[in-house]
Amino acid sequence: SYTSLINGKVENGRQKTINETLSNLIADFTNSEATHVYNALFKELLNLIEDINDKSGNSLKRSKNSDEQHLGVKPDSVDYLKRVLLETVPENELRDQEVLKEFKTILPENIEKLANRICIDHRWLVSFERFNGIFGAGDDIENKNKRKSLAFAILNNKHAEKSSVLSPQSTFENTLLRTVVIEGHFEKVLNKLAGIESAQALLFRILTWHYSSLFISQKLPELRVSKDSKGHYFDVEESEDRRKIAEKAKSFTQNIDFRKFLIENLDQLNMESIELTIHYLVFTQFDDSKFNFDEKRMENILSICLASVSANATLLLINNAKFAEHETIYFRKYLLKVTTDHKVDLKNKIQCFQHEDITEDQKIKVINNLGLSEE
């Protein structure tokens, strides 16, 4: 009766609910007062559509992609009930044992083949999502190399861009990619993601997650990196505090040259990633002789805009200078050190810039805010 349960059953022109169908089936076999218990049991075992809830309303059903092997688990490419009824694994399904053996004993020369399977074969992707813990186990060199090789084999795969392996909050991101970042490959991961158009949301999530980790694990808030009521950062007066912040930020971000990364990838990055990378850059510069977070941030934005011909560089500057707030003071302070030719070039960039979200009035305001109107 499994087919009628999952597809629904029509009697006298009316669609019967799962509860009705299942209760009637059970009643045919038992007159027990515990029919409702059997009902709940079989709904759970067969992973039927209607959830079973406890008294607090929380679903008792496990994730359909659980790494457990029982009838209540029913991923897109696996049907354990069908396996039990057939007493074999259907030809179109992968055998869990073979998948697990492949994951556990994968040789370096077969990593790219496995990555290709994960990217083009939904069955292998589901298996990877279920049993990926195998790749997260072990801190020895062999396992670290295996994780690194598989992560970059997936990122390098020509089918990855169209595969759901790079989808939001994927297993690939949460388990494999984040582990590889922590193990010392942050820069390589960023550079790879920057080159994949469909991975820009993933790149931003990796940046955001690592940025949060920077504050939590390195305890930067304890070094008085605080904001005032308007959301602006106070100066960090003590040189020892500034040195500690810079050292911890550089160490945690594996000494990445974020300015170079930005200039090389501005055209590929979305604006959220660009803004966040600016913050990374500023924290690695905390050891300057005199530090103000907002001032250093604006200085970096202007410096990058002057050094790059990317439209995103100009958009970044306009977005940060189109309001007549005190931040423009920091832009002007930096511009005092810039040659007249650079100022003229910057003014022309702003005047010629075309973007659906930027009006002509806003461009004029930015030019005035930056003190470029006479250039």
Short mmCIF file of C-alpha atoms in Angstrom, two decimals:
data_model
loop_
_atom_site.label_atom_id
_atom_site.label_comp_id
_atom_site.label_asym_id
_atom_site.label_seq_id
_atom_site.Cartn_x
_atom_site.Cartn_y
_atom_site.Cartn_z
CA SER A 1 0.00 0.00 0.00
CA TYR A 2 3.04 2.30 0.03
CA THR A 3 2.26 3.79 -3.38
CA SER A 4 -1.29 4.72 -2.41
CA LEU A 5 0.01 6.30 0.79
CA ILE A 6 2.57 8.57 -0.82
CA ASN A 7 0.42 9.41 -3.85
CA GLY A 8 -2.92 9.62 -2.04
CA LYS A 9 -6.00 7.48 -2.42
CA VAL A 10 -9.36 8.51 -3.89
CA GLU A 11 -12.58 6.90 -2.67
CA ASN A 12 -16.07 7.95 -3.80
CA GLY A 13 -14.54 10.91 -5.58
CA ARG A 14 -12.82 12.24 -2.45
CA GLN A 15 -9.11 12.43 -1.78
CA LYS A 16 -8.37 10.62 1.49
CA THR A 17 -5.77 12.00 3.85
CA ILE A 18 -2.71 10.00 4.85
CA ASN A 19 -4.14 9.66 8.36
CA GLU A 20 -7.37 8.20 7.03
CA THR A 21 -5.70 5.81 4.62
CA LEU A 22 -3.13 4.62 7.12
CA SER A 23 -5.64 4.24 9.95
CA ASN A 24 -7.92 2.13 7.76
CA LEU A 25 -5.02 -0.08 6.68
CA ILE A 26 -3.95 -0.66 10.29
CA ALA A 27 -7.53 -1.29 11.41
CA ASP A 28 -7.74 -4.13 8.88
CA PHE A 29 -4.94 -5.93 10.74
CA THR A 30 -5.67 -5.11 14.38
CA ASN A 31 -8.52 -4.14 16.65
CA SER A 32 -6.07 -2.74 19.18
CA GLU A 33 -6.81 0.54 20.90
CA ALA A 34 -3.23 1.50 19.99
CA THR A 35 -4.05 2.10 16.32
CA HIS A 36 -2.91 5.72 16.64
CA VAL A 37 0.50 4.52 17.88
CA TYR A 38 0.92 2.27 14.85
CA ASN A 39 -0.25 5.16 12.72
CA ALA A 40 2.49 7.43 14.06
CA LEU A 41 5.07 4.65 13.83
CA PHE A 42 4.45 3.93 10.16
CA LYS A 43 4.30 7.60 9.23
CA GLU A 44 7.74 8.03 10.73
CA LEU A 45 9.16 4.86 9.22
CA LEU A 46 7.86 5.67 5.76
CA ASN A 47 8.75 9.37 5.91
CA LEU A 48 5.24 10.37 4.89
CA ILE A 49 4.33 13.96 4.05
CA GLU A 50 2.35 14.80 7.19
CA ASP A 51 4.80 15.49 10.00
CA ILE A 52 4.49 13.93 13.44
CA ASN A 53 4.75 16.59 16.14
CA ASP A 54 5.38 16.34 19.85
CA LYS A 55 3.35 18.33 22.40
CA SER A 56 5.46 21.47 21.87
CA GLY A 57 4.79 21.37 18.13
CA ASN A 58 8.35 20.41 17.18
CA SER A 59 8.66 17.94 14.35
CA LEU A 60 10.00 14.56 15.35
CA LYS A 61 11.14 13.69 11.86
CA ARG A 62 14.83 13.57 11.10
CA SER A 63 16.41 15.36 8.17
CA LYS A 64 15.73 13.52 4.96
CA ASN A 65 19.47 13.75 4.23
CA SER A 66 20.51 12.17 7.51
CA ASP A 67 23.60 9.98 7.29
CA GLU A 68 21.62 7.25 9.05
CA GLN A 69 20.26 4.34 7.07
CA HIS A 70 16.63 3.67 7.97
CA LEU A 71 13.17 3.95 6.42
CA GLY A 72 12.58 7.41 7.89
CA VAL A 73 15.42 8.81 5.81
CA LYS A 74 14.45 9.41 2.20
CA PRO A 75 16.87 11.61 0.22
CA ASP A 76 16.08 12.46 -3.39
CA SER A 77 18.20 9.62 -4.75
CA VAL A 78 17.70 6.92 -2.09
CA ASP A 79 14.61 4.88 -1.16
CA TYR A 80 15.43 2.44 1.62
CA LEU A 81 11.91 0.97 1.66
CA LYS A 82 12.22 0.09 -2.01
CA ARG A 83 15.55 -1.57 -1.26
CA VAL A 84 13.97 -3.65 1.49
CA LEU A 85 11.03 -4.69 -0.71
CA LEU A 86 13.27 -5.53 -3.68
CA GLU A 87 15.90 -7.11 -1.42
CA THR A 88 18.51 -5.31 -3.50
CA VAL A 89 19.63 -1.81 -4.44
CA PRO A 90 17.85 -0.47 -7.56
CA GLU A 91 20.16 -0.01 -10.54
CA ASN A 92 19.61 3.74 -10.61
CA GLU A 93 20.70 4.20 -6.97
CA LEU A 94 24.21 4.20 -5.49
CA ARG A 95 25.13 1.62 -2.89
CA ASP A 96 25.96 3.38 0.38
CA GLN A 97 28.75 0.91 1.10
CA GLU A 98 30.45 1.65 -2.22
CA VAL A 99 30.12 5.39 -1.70
CA LEU A 100 31.53 5.18 1.84
CA LYS A 101 34.42 3.03 0.65
CA GLU A 102 35.16 5.54 -2.11
CA PHE A 103 35.14 8.43 0.38
CA LYS A 104 37.31 6.64 2.94
CA THR A 105 39.93 5.23 0.59
CA ILE A 106 40.06 7.95 -2.07
CA LEU A 107 43.54 8.21 -3.59
CA PRO A 108 45.08 11.57 -4.60
CA GLU A 109 44.97 10.63 -8.28
CA ASN A 110 41.20 10.01 -8.05
CA ILE A 111 40.24 13.26 -6.29
CA GLU A 112 39.37 15.10 -9.51
CA LYS A 113 37.23 12.19 -10.69
CA LEU A 114 35.29 12.27 -7.41
CA ALA A 115 34.88 16.06 -7.62
CA ASN A 116 33.50 15.69 -11.13
CA ARG A 117 30.99 13.09 -9.94
CA ILE A 118 29.85 15.40 -7.12
CA CYS A 119 29.40 18.30 -9.57
CA ILE A 120 27.54 16.46 -12.37
CA ASP A 121 25.78 13.50 -10.71
CA HIS A 122 23.01 14.40 -8.23
CA ARG A 123 23.29 10.98 -6.59
CA TRP A 124 26.94 11.60 -5.71
CA LEU A 125 26.14 15.11 -4.48
CA VAL A 126 23.45 13.72 -2.16
CA SER A 127 25.89 11.08 -0.91
CA PHE A 128 28.53 13.76 -0.32
CA GLU A 129 26.05 15.87 1.64
CA ARG A 130 25.11 12.86 3.78
CA PHE A 131 28.51 11.30 4.43
CA ASN A 132 30.83 14.32 4.16
CA GLY A 133 31.86 13.87 7.81
CA ILE A 134 34.40 11.36 6.54
CA PHE A 135 36.38 14.23 5.02
CA GLY A 136 36.20 16.32 8.19
CA ALA A 137 37.72 13.61 10.36
CA GLY A 138 41.40 13.58 11.22
CA ASP A 139 43.96 16.35 11.73
CA ASP A 140 46.89 14.47 10.24
CA ILE A 141 48.63 15.70 7.10
CA GLU A 142 47.04 13.05 4.90
CA ASN A 143 43.48 14.06 5.82
CA LYS A 144 44.24 17.77 5.57
CA ASN A 145 45.68 17.25 2.09
CA LYS A 146 42.64 15.19 1.12
CA ARG A 147 40.27 17.98 2.24
CA LYS A 148 42.30 20.63 0.45
CA SER A 149 42.55 18.62 -2.76
CA LEU A 150 38.84 17.84 -2.87
CA ALA A 151 37.78 21.42 -2.07
CA PHE A 152 39.89 22.92 -4.86
CA ALA A 153 39.06 20.10 -7.28
CA ILE A 154 35.38 21.06 -6.84
CA LEU A 155 36.13 24.80 -7.20
CA ASN A 156 38.21 24.11 -10.32
CA ASN A 157 35.61 21.82 -11.89
CA LYS A 158 34.01 23.30 -14.99
CA HIS A 159 30.59 22.00 -13.90
CA ALA A 160 30.72 23.50 -10.38
CA GLU A 161 29.23 26.83 -11.42
CA LYS A 162 25.97 25.18 -12.51
CA SER A 163 25.91 22.63 -9.70
CA SER A 164 24.02 23.07 -6.43
CA VAL A 165 27.25 22.15 -4.63
CA LEU A 166 27.91 25.93 -4.41
CA SER A 167 24.36 26.78 -3.32
CA PRO A 168 23.64 28.83 -0.15
CA GLN A 169 24.57 27.11 3.11
CA SER A 170 25.64 23.98 1.27
CA THR A 171 27.44 21.12 2.97
CA PHE A 172 30.44 21.95 0.82
CA GLU A 173 30.58 25.44 2.36
CA ASN A 174 29.78 24.59 5.96
CA THR A 175 32.00 21.57 6.39
CA LEU A 176 34.69 21.28 3.76
CA LEU A 177 35.37 24.84 2.59
CA ARG A 178 35.36 26.47 6.03
CA THR A 179 37.68 23.77 7.37
CA VAL A 180 40.08 24.32 4.47
CA VAL A 181 40.04 28.09 5.16
CA ILE A 182 40.93 27.53 8.83
CA GLU A 183 43.71 25.16 7.82
CA GLY A 184 45.57 27.95 6.02
CA HIS A 185 44.07 28.40 2.57
CA PHE A 186 41.93 31.52 3.01
CA GLU A 187 43.59 33.50 0.21
CA LYS A 188 43.45 30.66 -2.30
CA VAL A 189 39.77 30.06 -1.51
CA LEU A 190 38.95 33.77 -2.00
CA ASN A 191 40.81 33.93 -5.31
CA LYS A 192 39.05 30.81 -6.61
CA LEU A 193 35.59 32.02 -5.57
CA ALA A 194 36.23 35.46 -7.06
CA GLY A 195 36.64 33.81 -10.47
CA ILE A 196 33.29 31.99 -10.34
CA GLU A 197 30.37 34.24 -11.24
CA SER A 198 27.72 32.15 -9.50
CA ALA A 199 29.82 31.86 -6.33
CA GLN A 200 29.74 35.53 -5.31
CA ALA A 201 27.11 34.91 -2.62
CA LEU A 202 29.25 32.06 -1.31
CA LEU A 203 32.32 34.33 -1.29
CA PHE A 204 30.46 36.93 0.78
CA ARG A 205 29.31 34.28 3.27
CA ILE A 206 32.87 32.98 3.69
CA LEU A 207 34.11 36.56 4.25
CA THR A 208 31.31 37.26 6.74
CA TRP A 209 31.80 34.02 8.66
CA HIS A 210 35.58 34.50 8.90
CA TYR A 211 35.17 38.16 9.89
CA SER A 212 32.87 37.14 12.74
CA SER A 213 35.38 34.48 13.76
CA LEU A 214 38.09 37.14 13.82
CA PHE A 215 36.22 39.08 16.51
CA ILE A 216 35.13 36.05 18.50
CA SER A 217 38.31 33.96 18.54
CA GLN A 218 40.80 36.84 18.63
CA LYS A 219 38.79 38.83 21.20
CA LEU A 220 39.21 42.10 19.35
CA PRO A 221 36.34 43.85 21.18
CA GLU A 222 38.40 43.55 24.38
CA LEU A 223 40.91 45.89 22.76
CA ARG A 224 38.38 48.71 22.84
CA VAL A 225 37.45 48.68 19.15
CA SER A 226 34.11 50.26 20.00
CA LYS A 227 31.62 52.60 18.35
CA ASP A 228 29.99 55.77 19.48
CA SER A 229 26.22 56.44 19.39
CA LYS A 230 26.38 57.31 15.68
CA GLY A 231 28.09 54.06 14.77
CA HIS A 232 31.54 55.59 14.22
CA TYR A 233 34.66 53.97 15.60
CA PHE A 234 36.58 55.71 18.38
CA ASP A 235 40.30 56.24 17.98
CA VAL A 236 42.48 53.52 19.45
CA GLU A 237 44.93 55.67 21.38
CA GLU A 238 47.40 53.16 22.84
CA SER A 239 50.07 52.05 20.37
CA GLU A 240 50.32 48.67 22.11
CA ASP A 241 46.60 48.11 21.58
CA ARG A 242 46.93 49.03 17.91
CA ARG A 243 49.87 46.67 17.49
CA LYS A 244 47.97 43.79 19.10
CA ILE A 245 44.94 44.35 16.88
CA ALA A 246 47.07 44.43 13.73
CA GLU A 247 49.07 41.35 14.72
CA LYS A 248 45.99 39.31 15.53
CA ALA A 249 44.18 40.42 12.37
CA LYS A 250 47.17 39.64 10.14
CA SER A 251 47.70 36.25 11.76
CA PHE A 252 44.05 35.25 11.61
CA THR A 253 43.68 36.34 7.99
CA GLN A 254 46.91 34.54 7.09
CA ASN A 255 48.72 37.75 6.03
CA ILE A 256 46.59 38.22 2.93
CA ASP A 257 47.26 41.42 0.99
CA PHE A 258 43.62 42.55 0.88
CA ARG A 259 44.41 45.71 -1.10
CA LYS A 260 45.98 43.62 -3.87
CA PHE A 261 43.08 41.14 -3.74
CA LEU A 262 40.57 43.98 -4.13
CA ILE A 263 42.34 45.72 -7.01
CA GLU A 264 42.74 42.43 -8.90
CA ASN A 265 39.13 41.31 -8.39
CA LEU A 266 37.00 44.46 -8.16
CA ASP A 267 35.11 43.72 -11.36
CA GLN A 268 34.13 40.23 -10.15
CA LEU A 269 33.17 41.05 -6.54
CA ASN A 270 29.77 42.30 -5.44
CA MET A 271 29.63 45.53 -3.44
CA GLU A 272 28.93 43.77 -0.13
CA SER A 273 32.11 41.71 -0.47
CA ILE A 274 34.12 44.80 -1.45
CA GLU A 275 32.93 46.76 1.58
CA LEU A 276 33.67 43.86 3.94
CA THR A 277 37.13 43.31 2.46
CA ILE A 278 37.87 46.99 3.13
CA HIS A 279 37.18 46.26 6.80
CA TYR A 280 39.60 43.34 6.72
CA LEU A 281 42.21 45.64 5.20
CA VAL A 282 41.71 48.29 7.87
CA PHE A 283 42.13 45.84 10.75
CA THR A 284 45.48 44.70 9.37
CA GLN A 285 46.60 48.36 9.35
CA PHE A 286 45.91 49.07 13.02
CA ASP A 287 49.59 49.45 13.81
CA ASP A 288 49.80 52.86 12.11
CA SER A 289 51.29 55.56 14.31
CA LYS A 290 47.92 57.28 14.77
CA PHE A 291 44.74 55.37 14.09
CA ASN A 292 41.13 56.23 13.45
CA PHE A 293 39.02 53.45 11.91
CA ASP A 294 36.78 55.68 9.78
CA GLU A 295 39.68 57.77 8.56
CA LYS A 296 41.73 54.74 7.56
CA ARG A 297 38.72 53.15 5.86
CA MET A 298 38.04 56.26 3.75
CA GLU A 299 41.73 56.58 2.92
CA ASN A 300 41.78 53.03 1.59
CA ILE A 301 38.63 53.53 -0.48
CA LEU A 302 40.04 56.65 -2.12
CA SER A 303 43.44 55.04 -2.66
CA ILE A 304 41.88 52.02 -4.36
CA CYS A 305 39.70 54.23 -6.55
CA LEU A 306 42.74 56.21 -7.68
CA ALA A 307 44.67 53.01 -8.45
CA SER A 308 41.91 51.15 -10.31
CA VAL A 309 39.98 51.68 -13.52
CA SER A 310 37.20 49.34 -12.34
CA ALA A 311 33.68 50.75 -12.37
CA ASN A 312 33.14 49.09 -8.99
CA ALA A 313 35.96 51.19 -7.53
CA THR A 314 34.20 54.38 -8.58
CA LEU A 315 30.85 53.09 -7.34
CA LEU A 316 32.45 52.27 -3.98
CA LEU A 317 33.74 55.82 -3.67
CA ILE A 318 30.45 57.42 -4.71
CA ASN A 319 28.46 55.27 -2.28
CA ASN A 320 30.68 56.41 0.58
CA ALA A 321 30.99 60.08 -0.39
CA LYS A 322 27.50 61.00 -1.57
CA PHE A 323 26.33 62.02 1.91
CA ALA A 324 27.50 65.28 3.50
CA GLU A 325 28.69 63.58 6.68
CA HIS A 326 31.94 63.84 8.56
CA GLU A 327 33.45 60.91 6.59
CA THR A 328 34.06 63.27 3.65
CA ILE A 329 36.49 65.16 5.88
CA TYR A 330 38.72 62.08 5.84
CA PHE A 331 38.49 61.89 2.06
CA ARG A 332 39.57 65.53 1.80
CA LYS A 333 42.47 65.00 4.19
CA TYR A 334 43.81 62.24 1.97
CA LEU A 335 43.20 64.25 -1.21
CA LEU A 336 45.49 67.01 0.11
CA LYS A 337 48.36 64.59 -0.47
CA VAL A 338 47.26 63.79 -4.05
CA THR A 339 48.58 65.53 -7.16
CA THR A 340 46.40 67.88 -9.20
CA ASP A 341 46.47 65.47 -12.14
CA HIS A 342 45.10 62.68 -9.93
CA LYS A 343 42.35 64.96 -8.68
CA VAL A 344 41.36 65.87 -12.24
CA ASP A 345 41.36 62.19 -13.19
CA LEU A 346 39.21 61.35 -10.18
CA LYS A 347 36.73 64.11 -11.01
CA ASN A 348 36.45 62.83 -14.60
CA LYS A 349 35.83 59.28 -13.37
CA ILE A 350 32.94 60.47 -11.25
CA GLN A 351 31.46 62.71 -13.97
CA CYS A 352 31.61 59.98 -16.61
CA PHE A 353 30.38 57.21 -14.35
CA GLN A 354 27.10 55.61 -15.44
CA HIS A 355 25.02 53.47 -13.09
CA GLU A 356 21.27 52.98 -12.75
CA ASP A 357 21.38 53.74 -9.02
CA ILE A 358 23.51 56.90 -9.26
CA THR A 359 21.93 60.18 -10.39
CA GLU A 360 23.65 63.20 -11.88
CA ASP A 361 22.78 65.22 -8.77
CA GLN A 362 24.48 62.62 -6.61
CA LYS A 363 27.63 62.77 -8.73
CA ILE A 364 27.71 66.57 -8.39
CA LYS A 365 27.25 66.24 -4.63
CA VAL A 366 30.12 63.74 -4.41
CA ILE A 367 32.41 66.06 -6.38
CA ASN A 368 31.53 68.91 -4.03
CA ASN A 369 31.92 66.75 -0.92
CA LEU A 370 35.38 65.70 -2.05
CA GLY A 371 36.38 69.31 -2.80
CA LEU A 372 36.96 68.54 -6.49
CA SER A 373 34.62 71.15 -7.94
CA GLU A 374 37.48 73.51 -8.77
CA GLU A 375 39.69 70.84 -10.32
#
